[in-house]
mmCIF file of C-alpha atoms and ligand atoms in Angstrom:
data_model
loop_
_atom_site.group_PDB
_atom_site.id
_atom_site.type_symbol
_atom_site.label_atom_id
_atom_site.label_comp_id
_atom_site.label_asym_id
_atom_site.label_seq_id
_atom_site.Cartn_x
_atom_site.Cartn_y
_atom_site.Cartn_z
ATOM 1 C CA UNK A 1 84.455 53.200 84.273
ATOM 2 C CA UNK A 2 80.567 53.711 84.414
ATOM 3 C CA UNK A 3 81.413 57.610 83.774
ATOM 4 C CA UNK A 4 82.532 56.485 80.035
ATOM 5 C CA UNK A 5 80.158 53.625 79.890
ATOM 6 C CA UNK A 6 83.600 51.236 79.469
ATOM 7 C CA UNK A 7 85.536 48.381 81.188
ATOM 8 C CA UNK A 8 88.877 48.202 79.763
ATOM 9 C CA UNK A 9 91.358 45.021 80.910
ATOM 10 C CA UNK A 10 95.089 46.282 82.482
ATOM 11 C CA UNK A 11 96.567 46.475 78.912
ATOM 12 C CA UNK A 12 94.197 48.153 77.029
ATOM 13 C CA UNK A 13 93.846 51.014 79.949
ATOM 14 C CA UNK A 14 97.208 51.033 80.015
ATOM 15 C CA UNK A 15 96.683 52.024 76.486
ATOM 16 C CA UNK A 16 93.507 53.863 76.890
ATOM 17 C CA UNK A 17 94.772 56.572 79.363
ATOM 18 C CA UNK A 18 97.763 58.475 76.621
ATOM 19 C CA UNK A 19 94.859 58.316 74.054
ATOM 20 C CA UNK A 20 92.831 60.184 75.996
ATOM 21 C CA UNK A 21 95.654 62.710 77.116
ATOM 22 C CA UNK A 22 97.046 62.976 73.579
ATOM 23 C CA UNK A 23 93.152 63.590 72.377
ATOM 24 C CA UNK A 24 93.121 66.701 74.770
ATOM 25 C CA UNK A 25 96.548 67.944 74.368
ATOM 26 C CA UNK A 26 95.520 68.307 70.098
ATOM 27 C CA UNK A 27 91.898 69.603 70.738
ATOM 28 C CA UNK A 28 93.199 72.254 72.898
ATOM 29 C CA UNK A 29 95.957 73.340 70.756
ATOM 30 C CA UNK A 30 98.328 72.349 74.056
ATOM 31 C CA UNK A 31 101.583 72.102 72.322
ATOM 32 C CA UNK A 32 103.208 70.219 69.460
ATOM 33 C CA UNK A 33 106.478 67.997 69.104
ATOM 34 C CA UNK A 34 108.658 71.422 68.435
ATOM 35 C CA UNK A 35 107.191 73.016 71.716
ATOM 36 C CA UNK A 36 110.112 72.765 74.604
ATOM 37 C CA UNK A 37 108.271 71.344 77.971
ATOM 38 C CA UNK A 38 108.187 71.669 81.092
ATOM 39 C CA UNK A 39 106.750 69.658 83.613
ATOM 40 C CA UNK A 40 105.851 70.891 87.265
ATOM 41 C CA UNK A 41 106.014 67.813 89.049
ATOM 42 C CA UNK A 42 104.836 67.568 92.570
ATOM 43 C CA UNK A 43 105.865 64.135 93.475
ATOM 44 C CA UNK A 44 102.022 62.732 93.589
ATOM 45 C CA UNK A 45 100.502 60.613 91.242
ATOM 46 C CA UNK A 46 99.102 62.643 88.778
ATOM 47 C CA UNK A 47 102.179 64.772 87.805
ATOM 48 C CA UNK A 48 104.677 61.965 87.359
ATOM 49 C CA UNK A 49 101.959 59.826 85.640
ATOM 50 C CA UNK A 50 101.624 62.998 83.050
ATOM 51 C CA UNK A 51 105.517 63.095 83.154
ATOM 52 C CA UNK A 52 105.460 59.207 82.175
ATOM 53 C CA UNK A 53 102.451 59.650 79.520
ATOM 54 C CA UNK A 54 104.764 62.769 77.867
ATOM 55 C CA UNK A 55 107.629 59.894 77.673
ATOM 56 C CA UNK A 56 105.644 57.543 76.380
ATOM 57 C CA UNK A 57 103.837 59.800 73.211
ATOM 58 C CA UNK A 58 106.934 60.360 72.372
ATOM 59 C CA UNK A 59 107.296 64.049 73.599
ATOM 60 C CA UNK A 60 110.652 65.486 75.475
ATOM 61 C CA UNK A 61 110.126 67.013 78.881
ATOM 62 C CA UNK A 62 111.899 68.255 81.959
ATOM 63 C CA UNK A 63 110.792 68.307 85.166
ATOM 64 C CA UNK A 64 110.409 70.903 87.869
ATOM 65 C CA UNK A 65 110.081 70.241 91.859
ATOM 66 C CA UNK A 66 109.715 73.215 93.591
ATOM 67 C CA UNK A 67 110.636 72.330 97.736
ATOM 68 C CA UNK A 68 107.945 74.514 99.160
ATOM 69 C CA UNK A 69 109.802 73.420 102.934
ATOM 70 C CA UNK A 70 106.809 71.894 104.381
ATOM 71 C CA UNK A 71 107.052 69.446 107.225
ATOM 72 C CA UNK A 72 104.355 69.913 109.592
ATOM 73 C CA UNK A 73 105.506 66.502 111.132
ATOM 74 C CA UNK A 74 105.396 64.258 107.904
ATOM 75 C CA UNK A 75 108.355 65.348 106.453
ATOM 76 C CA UNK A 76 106.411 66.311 103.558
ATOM 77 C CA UNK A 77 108.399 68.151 101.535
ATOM 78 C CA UNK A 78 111.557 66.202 102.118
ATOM 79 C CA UNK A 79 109.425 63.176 101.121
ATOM 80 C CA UNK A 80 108.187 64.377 98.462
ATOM 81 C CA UNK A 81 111.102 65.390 96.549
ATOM 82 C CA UNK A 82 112.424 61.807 97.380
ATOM 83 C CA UNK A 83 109.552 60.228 94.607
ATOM 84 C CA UNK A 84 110.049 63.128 92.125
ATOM 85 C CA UNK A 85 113.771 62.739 92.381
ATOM 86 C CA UNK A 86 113.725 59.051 91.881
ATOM 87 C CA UNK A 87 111.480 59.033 89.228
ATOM 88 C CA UNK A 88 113.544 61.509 86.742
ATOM 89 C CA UNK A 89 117.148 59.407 88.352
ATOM 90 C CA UNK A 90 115.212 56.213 87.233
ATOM 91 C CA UNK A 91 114.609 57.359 83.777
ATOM 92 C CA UNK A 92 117.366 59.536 83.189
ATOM 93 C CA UNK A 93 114.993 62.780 82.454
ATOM 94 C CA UNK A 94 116.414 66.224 83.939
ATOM 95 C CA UNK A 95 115.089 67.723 86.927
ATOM 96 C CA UNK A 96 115.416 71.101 88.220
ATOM 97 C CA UNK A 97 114.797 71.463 91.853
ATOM 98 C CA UNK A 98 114.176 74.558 93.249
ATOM 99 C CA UNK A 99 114.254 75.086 97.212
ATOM 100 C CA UNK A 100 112.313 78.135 98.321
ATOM 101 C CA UNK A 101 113.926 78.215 101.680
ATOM 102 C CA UNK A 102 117.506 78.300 99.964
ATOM 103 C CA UNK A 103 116.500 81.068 96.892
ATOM 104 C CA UNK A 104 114.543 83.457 99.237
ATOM 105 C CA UNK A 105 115.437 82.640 102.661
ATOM 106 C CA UNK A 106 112.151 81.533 104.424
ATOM 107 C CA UNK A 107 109.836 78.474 103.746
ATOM 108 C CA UNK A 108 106.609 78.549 102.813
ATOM 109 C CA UNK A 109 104.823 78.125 106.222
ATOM 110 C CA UNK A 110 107.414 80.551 107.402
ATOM 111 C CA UNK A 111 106.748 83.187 105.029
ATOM 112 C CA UNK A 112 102.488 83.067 105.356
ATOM 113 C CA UNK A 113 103.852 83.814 109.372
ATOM 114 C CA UNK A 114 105.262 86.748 108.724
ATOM 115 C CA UNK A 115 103.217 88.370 105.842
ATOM 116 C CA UNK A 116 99.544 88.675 106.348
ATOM 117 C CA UNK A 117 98.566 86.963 103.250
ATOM 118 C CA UNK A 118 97.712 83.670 104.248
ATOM 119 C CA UNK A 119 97.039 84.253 108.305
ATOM 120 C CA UNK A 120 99.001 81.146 109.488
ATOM 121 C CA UNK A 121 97.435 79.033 106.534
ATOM 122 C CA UNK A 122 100.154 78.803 103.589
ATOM 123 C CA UNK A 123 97.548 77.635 101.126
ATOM 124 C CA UNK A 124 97.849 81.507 99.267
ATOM 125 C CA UNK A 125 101.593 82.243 99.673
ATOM 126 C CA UNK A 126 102.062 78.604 98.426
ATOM 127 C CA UNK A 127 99.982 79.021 95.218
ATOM 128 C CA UNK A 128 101.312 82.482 94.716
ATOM 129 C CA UNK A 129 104.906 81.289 94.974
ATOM 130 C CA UNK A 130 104.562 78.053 92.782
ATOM 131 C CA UNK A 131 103.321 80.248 90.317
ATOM 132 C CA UNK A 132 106.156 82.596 90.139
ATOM 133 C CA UNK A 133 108.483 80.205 90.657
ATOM 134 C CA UNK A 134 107.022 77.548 87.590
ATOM 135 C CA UNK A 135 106.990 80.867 85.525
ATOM 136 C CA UNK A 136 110.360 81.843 86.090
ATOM 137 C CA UNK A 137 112.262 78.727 85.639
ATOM 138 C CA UNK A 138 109.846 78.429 82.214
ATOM 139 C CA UNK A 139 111.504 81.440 80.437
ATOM 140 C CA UNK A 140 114.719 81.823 82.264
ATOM 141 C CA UNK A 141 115.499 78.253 80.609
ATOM 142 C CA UNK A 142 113.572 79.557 77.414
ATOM 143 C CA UNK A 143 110.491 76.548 77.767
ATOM 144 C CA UNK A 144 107.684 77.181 75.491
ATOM 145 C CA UNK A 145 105.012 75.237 77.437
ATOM 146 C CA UNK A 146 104.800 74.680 80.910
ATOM 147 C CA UNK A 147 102.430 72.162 82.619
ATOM 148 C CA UNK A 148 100.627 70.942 85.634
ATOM 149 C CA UNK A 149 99.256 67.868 86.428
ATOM 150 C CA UNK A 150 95.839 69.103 87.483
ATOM 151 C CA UNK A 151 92.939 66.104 86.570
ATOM 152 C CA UNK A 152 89.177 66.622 86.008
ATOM 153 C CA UNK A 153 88.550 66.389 89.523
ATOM 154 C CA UNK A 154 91.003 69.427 90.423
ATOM 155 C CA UNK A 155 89.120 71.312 87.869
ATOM 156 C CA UNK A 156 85.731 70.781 88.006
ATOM 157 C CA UNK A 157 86.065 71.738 92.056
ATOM 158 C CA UNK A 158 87.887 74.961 90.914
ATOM 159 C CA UNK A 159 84.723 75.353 88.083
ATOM 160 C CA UNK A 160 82.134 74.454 91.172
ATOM 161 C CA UNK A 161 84.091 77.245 93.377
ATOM 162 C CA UNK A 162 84.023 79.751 90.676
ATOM 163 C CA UNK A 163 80.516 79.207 89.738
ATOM 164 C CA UNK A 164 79.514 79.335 93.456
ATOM 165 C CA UNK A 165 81.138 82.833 93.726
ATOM 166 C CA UNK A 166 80.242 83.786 90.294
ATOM 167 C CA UNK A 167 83.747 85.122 90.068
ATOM 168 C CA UNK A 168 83.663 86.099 86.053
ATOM 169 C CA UNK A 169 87.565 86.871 85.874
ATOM 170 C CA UNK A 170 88.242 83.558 87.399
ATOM 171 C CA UNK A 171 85.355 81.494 84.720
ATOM 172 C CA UNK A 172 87.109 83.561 81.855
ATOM 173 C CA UNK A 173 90.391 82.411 82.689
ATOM 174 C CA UNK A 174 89.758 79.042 83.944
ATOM 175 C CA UNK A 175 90.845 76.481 80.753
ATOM 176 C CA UNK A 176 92.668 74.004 79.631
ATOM 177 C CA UNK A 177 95.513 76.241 78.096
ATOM 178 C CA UNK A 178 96.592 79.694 79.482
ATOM 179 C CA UNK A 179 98.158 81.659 76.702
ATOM 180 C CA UNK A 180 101.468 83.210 77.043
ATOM 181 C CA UNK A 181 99.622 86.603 76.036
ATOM 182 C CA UNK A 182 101.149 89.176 78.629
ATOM 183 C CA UNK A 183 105.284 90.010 77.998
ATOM 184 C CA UNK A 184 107.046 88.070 81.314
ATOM 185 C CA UNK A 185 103.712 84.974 81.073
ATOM 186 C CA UNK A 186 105.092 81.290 79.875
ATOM 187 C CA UNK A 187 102.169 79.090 77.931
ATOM 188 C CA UNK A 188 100.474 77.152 80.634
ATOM 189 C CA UNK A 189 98.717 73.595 79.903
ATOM 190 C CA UNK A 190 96.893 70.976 82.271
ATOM 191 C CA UNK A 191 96.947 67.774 79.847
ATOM 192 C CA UNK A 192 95.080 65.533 82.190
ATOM 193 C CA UNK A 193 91.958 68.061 82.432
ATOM 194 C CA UNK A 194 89.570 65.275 81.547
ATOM 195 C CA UNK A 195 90.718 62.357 83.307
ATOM 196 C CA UNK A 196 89.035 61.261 86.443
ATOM 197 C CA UNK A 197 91.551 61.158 89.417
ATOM 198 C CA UNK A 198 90.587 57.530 89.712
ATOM 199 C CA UNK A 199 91.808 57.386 86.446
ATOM 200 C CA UNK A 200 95.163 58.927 87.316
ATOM 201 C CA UNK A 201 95.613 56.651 90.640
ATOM 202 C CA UNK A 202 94.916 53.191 88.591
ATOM 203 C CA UNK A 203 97.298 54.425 85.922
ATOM 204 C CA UNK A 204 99.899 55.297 88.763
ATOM 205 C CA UNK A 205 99.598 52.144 89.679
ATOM 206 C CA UNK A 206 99.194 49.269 87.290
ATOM 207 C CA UNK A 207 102.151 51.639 85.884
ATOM 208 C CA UNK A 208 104.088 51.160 89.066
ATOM 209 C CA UNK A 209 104.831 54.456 89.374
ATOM 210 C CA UNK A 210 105.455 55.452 93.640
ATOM 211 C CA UNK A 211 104.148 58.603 94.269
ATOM 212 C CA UNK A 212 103.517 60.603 97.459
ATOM 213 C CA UNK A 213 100.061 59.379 98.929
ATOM 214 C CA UNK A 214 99.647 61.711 101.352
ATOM 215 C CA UNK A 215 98.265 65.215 100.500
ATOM 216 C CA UNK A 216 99.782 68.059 101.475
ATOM 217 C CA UNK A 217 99.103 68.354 105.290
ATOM 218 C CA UNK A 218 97.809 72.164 104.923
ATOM 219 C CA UNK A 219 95.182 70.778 102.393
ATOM 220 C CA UNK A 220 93.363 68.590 105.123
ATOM 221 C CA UNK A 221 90.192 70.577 105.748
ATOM 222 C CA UNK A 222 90.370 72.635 102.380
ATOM 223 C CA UNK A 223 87.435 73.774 100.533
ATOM 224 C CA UNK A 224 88.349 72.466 97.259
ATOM 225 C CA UNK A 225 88.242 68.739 99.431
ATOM 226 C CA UNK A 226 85.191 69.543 100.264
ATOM 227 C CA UNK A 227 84.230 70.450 96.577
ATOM 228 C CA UNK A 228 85.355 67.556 95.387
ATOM 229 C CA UNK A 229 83.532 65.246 98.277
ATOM 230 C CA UNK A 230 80.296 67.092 97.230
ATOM 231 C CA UNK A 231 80.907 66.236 93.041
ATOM 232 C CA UNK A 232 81.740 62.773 94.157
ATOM 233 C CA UNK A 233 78.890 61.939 96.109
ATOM 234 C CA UNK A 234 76.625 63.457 92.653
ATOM 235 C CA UNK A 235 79.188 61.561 90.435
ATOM 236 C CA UNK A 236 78.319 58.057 92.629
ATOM 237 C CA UNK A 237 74.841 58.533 91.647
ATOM 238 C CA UNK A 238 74.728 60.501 88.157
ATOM 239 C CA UNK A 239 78.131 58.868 86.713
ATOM 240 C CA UNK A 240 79.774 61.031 84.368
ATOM 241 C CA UNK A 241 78.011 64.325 85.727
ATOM 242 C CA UNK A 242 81.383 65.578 86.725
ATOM 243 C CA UNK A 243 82.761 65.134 83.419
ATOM 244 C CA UNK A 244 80.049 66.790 81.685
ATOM 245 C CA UNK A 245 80.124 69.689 84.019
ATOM 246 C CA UNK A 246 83.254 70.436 82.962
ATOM 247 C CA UNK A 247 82.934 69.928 79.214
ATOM 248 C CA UNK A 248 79.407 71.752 79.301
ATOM 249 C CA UNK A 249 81.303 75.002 80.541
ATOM 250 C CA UNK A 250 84.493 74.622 77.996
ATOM 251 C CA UNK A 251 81.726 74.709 75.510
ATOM 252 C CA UNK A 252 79.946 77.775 76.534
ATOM 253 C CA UNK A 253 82.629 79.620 76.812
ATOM 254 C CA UNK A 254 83.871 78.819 72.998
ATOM 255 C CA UNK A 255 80.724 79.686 72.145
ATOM 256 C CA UNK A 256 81.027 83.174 73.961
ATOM 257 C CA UNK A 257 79.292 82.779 77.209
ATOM 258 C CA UNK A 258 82.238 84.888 79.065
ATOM 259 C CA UNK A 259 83.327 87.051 76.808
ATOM 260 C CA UNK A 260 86.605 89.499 78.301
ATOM 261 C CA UNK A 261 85.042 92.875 79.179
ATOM 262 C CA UNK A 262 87.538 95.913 78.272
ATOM 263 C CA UNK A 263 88.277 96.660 81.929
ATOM 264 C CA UNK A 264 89.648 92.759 82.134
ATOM 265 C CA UNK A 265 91.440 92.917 78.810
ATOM 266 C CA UNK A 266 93.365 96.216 80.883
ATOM 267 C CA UNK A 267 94.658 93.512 83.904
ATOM 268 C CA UNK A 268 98.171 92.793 84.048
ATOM 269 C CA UNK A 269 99.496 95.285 81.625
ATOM 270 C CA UNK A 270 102.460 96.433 83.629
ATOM 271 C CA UNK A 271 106.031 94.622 83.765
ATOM 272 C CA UNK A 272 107.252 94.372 87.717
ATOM 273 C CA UNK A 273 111.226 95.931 87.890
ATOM 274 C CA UNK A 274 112.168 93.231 90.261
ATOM 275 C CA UNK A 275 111.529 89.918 88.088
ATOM 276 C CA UNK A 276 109.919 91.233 84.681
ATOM 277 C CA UNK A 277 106.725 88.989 84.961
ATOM 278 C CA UNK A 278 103.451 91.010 84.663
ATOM 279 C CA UNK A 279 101.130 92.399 86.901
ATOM 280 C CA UNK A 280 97.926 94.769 87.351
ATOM 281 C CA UNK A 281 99.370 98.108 88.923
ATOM 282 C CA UNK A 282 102.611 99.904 88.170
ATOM 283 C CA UNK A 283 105.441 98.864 90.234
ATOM 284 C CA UNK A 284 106.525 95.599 92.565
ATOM 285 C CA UNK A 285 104.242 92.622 91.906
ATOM 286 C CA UNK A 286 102.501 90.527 94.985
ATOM 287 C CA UNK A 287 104.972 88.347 95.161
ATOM 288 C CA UNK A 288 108.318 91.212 94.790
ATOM 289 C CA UNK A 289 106.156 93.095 97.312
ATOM 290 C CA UNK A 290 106.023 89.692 99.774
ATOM 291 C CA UNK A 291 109.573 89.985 100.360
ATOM 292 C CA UNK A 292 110.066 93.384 100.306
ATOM 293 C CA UNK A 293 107.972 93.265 103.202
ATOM 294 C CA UNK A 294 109.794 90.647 104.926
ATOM 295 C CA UNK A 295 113.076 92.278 104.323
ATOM 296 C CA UNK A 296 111.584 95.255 106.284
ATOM 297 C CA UNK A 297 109.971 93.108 108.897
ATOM 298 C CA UNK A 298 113.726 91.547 109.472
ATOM 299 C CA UNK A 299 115.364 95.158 109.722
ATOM 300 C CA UNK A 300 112.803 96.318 111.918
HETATM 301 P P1 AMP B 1 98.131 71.213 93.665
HETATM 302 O O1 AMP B 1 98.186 72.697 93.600
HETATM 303 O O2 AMP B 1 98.896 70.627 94.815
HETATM 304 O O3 AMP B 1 96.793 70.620 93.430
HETATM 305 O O4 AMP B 1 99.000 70.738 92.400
HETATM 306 C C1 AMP B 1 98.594 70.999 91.102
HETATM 307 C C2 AMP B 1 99.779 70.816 90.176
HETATM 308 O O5 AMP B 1 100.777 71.789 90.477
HETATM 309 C C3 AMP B 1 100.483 69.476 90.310
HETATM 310 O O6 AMP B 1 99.873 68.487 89.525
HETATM 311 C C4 AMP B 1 101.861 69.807 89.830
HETATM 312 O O7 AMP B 1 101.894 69.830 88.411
HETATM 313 C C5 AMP B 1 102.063 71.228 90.328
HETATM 314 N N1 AMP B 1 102.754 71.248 91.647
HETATM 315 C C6 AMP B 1 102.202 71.196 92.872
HETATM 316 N N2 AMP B 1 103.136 71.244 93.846
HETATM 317 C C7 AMP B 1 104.334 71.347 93.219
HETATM 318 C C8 AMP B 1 105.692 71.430 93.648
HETATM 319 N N3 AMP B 1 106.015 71.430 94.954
HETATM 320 N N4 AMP B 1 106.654 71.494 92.712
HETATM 321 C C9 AMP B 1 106.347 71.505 91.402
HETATM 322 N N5 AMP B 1 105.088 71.427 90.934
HETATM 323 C C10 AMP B 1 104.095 71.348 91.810
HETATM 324 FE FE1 FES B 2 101.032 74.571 99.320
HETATM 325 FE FE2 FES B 2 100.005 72.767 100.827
HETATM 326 S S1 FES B 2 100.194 74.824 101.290
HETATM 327 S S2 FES B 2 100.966 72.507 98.933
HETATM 328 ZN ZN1 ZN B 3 108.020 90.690 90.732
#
C-alpha cells in the first residue's frame, strides 16, 4: 500500500483493515456499543465487508437491501439480493428486504419513466428513493445509526464534484457522520470513509466474502466513474494524494472553513404529512410528491 507507505502479509491486513475502521468510527464520534445499527447493504463488496468488520469489533447490526428492480439485462437486482441474502442466511444476522416495486408499485427505472426527474436515467429517483427508504426503515424499527458502505474513493469523487461546482450546501454537509438534527432524520455514518476501495476489494476477498462485481448497469458512463478515473490516474503517480484530499478538507471544515450561513441553517424545517421525514417547503416532500404525481399520471 504505497498510499500508507506499508506492506502488510494476509494476516496482519486481515487485521489491519477493522483497526483502521474502528479508528474512524471513534474519531468521528460514529456510534458506540449502545447505538442500535443499521446496515444498508447493497450486495457489493464494500457494504458486506463493513457488515463483516461490524461482526467482527464486536458490534450488533442488521442489514437492509433495498430491491431497487433493476435488470437492464443482468438481472441486477435479482442478483444482487442473492449475495446480500446469503451473506446475512450464512451468518445468521437479520435482514430486512425491502422491494420498491412491491411497497410503491413501480421500479426504479419505471418510475424515472414516468416522472421527469431523472429523464430516462434512474441515477436521481434511485438516490432519492434509497434515501427515504434507508431513513424510514431506520426509525420505523427505532435504529439509532444507520450506515453506508461508501469508501474513500466514493467520497473523495463526491468532494472532487462538489469542489468542481463549488456547491457550499453540498461541502457543508458532505462528512463522515450526518447528524440526526432535523425531527423525521436517522444518524447517518460511512465507517469505511478512509479506506481505499482497493482496500475494500482485497479485504472482500482474502475474507472470502462473494459480492456482486458488476456495478450497477445505469452507473456505466457516470460522472462520479469518471471522477474517480481522474483521482486514480493522480493517485498512480502522487500515492496517497487521494487520501489527503479528503482528510485536508475534513480538517478545514473543523476548523471553520464552511461555516452554515443562516439561510442554510432555515433548510428542511418543515415535517412532510405523508411520511413525517423533513423537508425545505411546507407540504409533500420530493419523494411524497413523486408518487402523487404518478398516481395522477395513472388516473389520467
Ligand atoms: P452507491 O450509491 O451504489 O455507491 O452505494 C453506496 C452505499 O449505499 C452502499 O455502500 C450501500 O451501503 C448503500 N446501498 C446502495 N444500494 C443499496 C441497496 N440497493 N440497498 C441497500 N443499500 C444500498
Ligand atoms: Fe440506482 Fe443504479 S440507478 S443503483
Ligand atoms: Zn414525504
Amino acid at each position: 500500500m504505497r498510499q500508507h507507505k506499508l506492506a502488510l502479509c494476509k494476516t496482519h491486513f486481515l487485521d489491519w483493515v477493522p483497526e483502521q475502521v474502528e479508528r474512524a468510527i471513534s474519531k468521528y464520534n460514529m456510534f458506540t456499543h449502545q447505538d442500535q445499527l443499521l446496515v444498508a447493504v447493497s450486495g457489493g463488496k464494500d457494504s458486506l465487508s463493513l457488515w463483516d468488520i461490524l461482526q467482527r469489533l464486536g458490534y450488533s447490526a442488521d442489514g437492509l437491501y433495498i430491491g431497487l428492480g433493476i435488470d437492464a439485462g443482468v438481472n441486477y437486482s435479482i442478483n444482487s439480493l442473492e449475495y446480500a441474502r446469503n451473506f446475512a442466511q450464512e451468518r445468521n444476522l437479520m435482514l430486512h428486504i425491502v422491494d420498491i416495486q412491491a411497497e410503491y408499485g413501480e421500479t426504479i427505472p419505471e418510475l424515472a419513466m414516468r416522472t421527469n426527474r431523472g429523464h430516462y436515467k434512474p441515477c436521481s429517483v434511485c438516490g432519492l428513493a434509497k434515501r427515504h427508504v434507508m431513513n424510514r426503515i431506520a426509525r420505523q424499527n427505532n435504529y439509532t445509526v444507520l450506515l453506508t458502505g461508501h469508501n474513500l474513493d466514493d467520497e473523495a469523487a463526491i468532494l472532487f464534484s462538489n469542489t468542481l461546482n463549488w456547491l457550499g450546501n453540498y461541502l457543508i454537509h458532505q462528512s463522515p457522520v450526518l447528524e440526526a438534527d432535523k425531527p423525521g432524520l436517522v444518524r447517518k455514518a460511512k465507517p469505511l470513509c478512509r479506506m481505499y476501495e482497493r482496500e475494500m476489494a482485497a479485504y472482500a476477498l482474502l475474507r472470502g466474502i462473494h459480492y456482486i462485481q458488476e456495478e450497477c448497469p445505469f452507473a456505466e458512463d457516470s460522472t462520479s466513474i469518471y471522477y474517480k478515473g481522474l483521482l486514480n490516474k493522480m493517485e498512480s503517480d502522487k500515492p496517497g494524494v487521494k487520501l489527503n484530499f479528503y482528510l485536508s478538507f475534513l480538517r478545514a471544515k473543523r476548523d471553520g472553513l464552511f461555516s452554515p450561513s443562516i439561510d442554510e441553517n432555515a433548510e428542511l424545517l418543515h415535517t412532510c404529512p405523508e411520511c413525517g421525514q423533513p423537508t425545505s417547503a411546507p407540504g409533500l416532500c420530493v419523494f411524497c410528491r413523486m408518487f402523487i404525481q404518478i398516481e395522477n399520471h395513472v388516473e389520467t
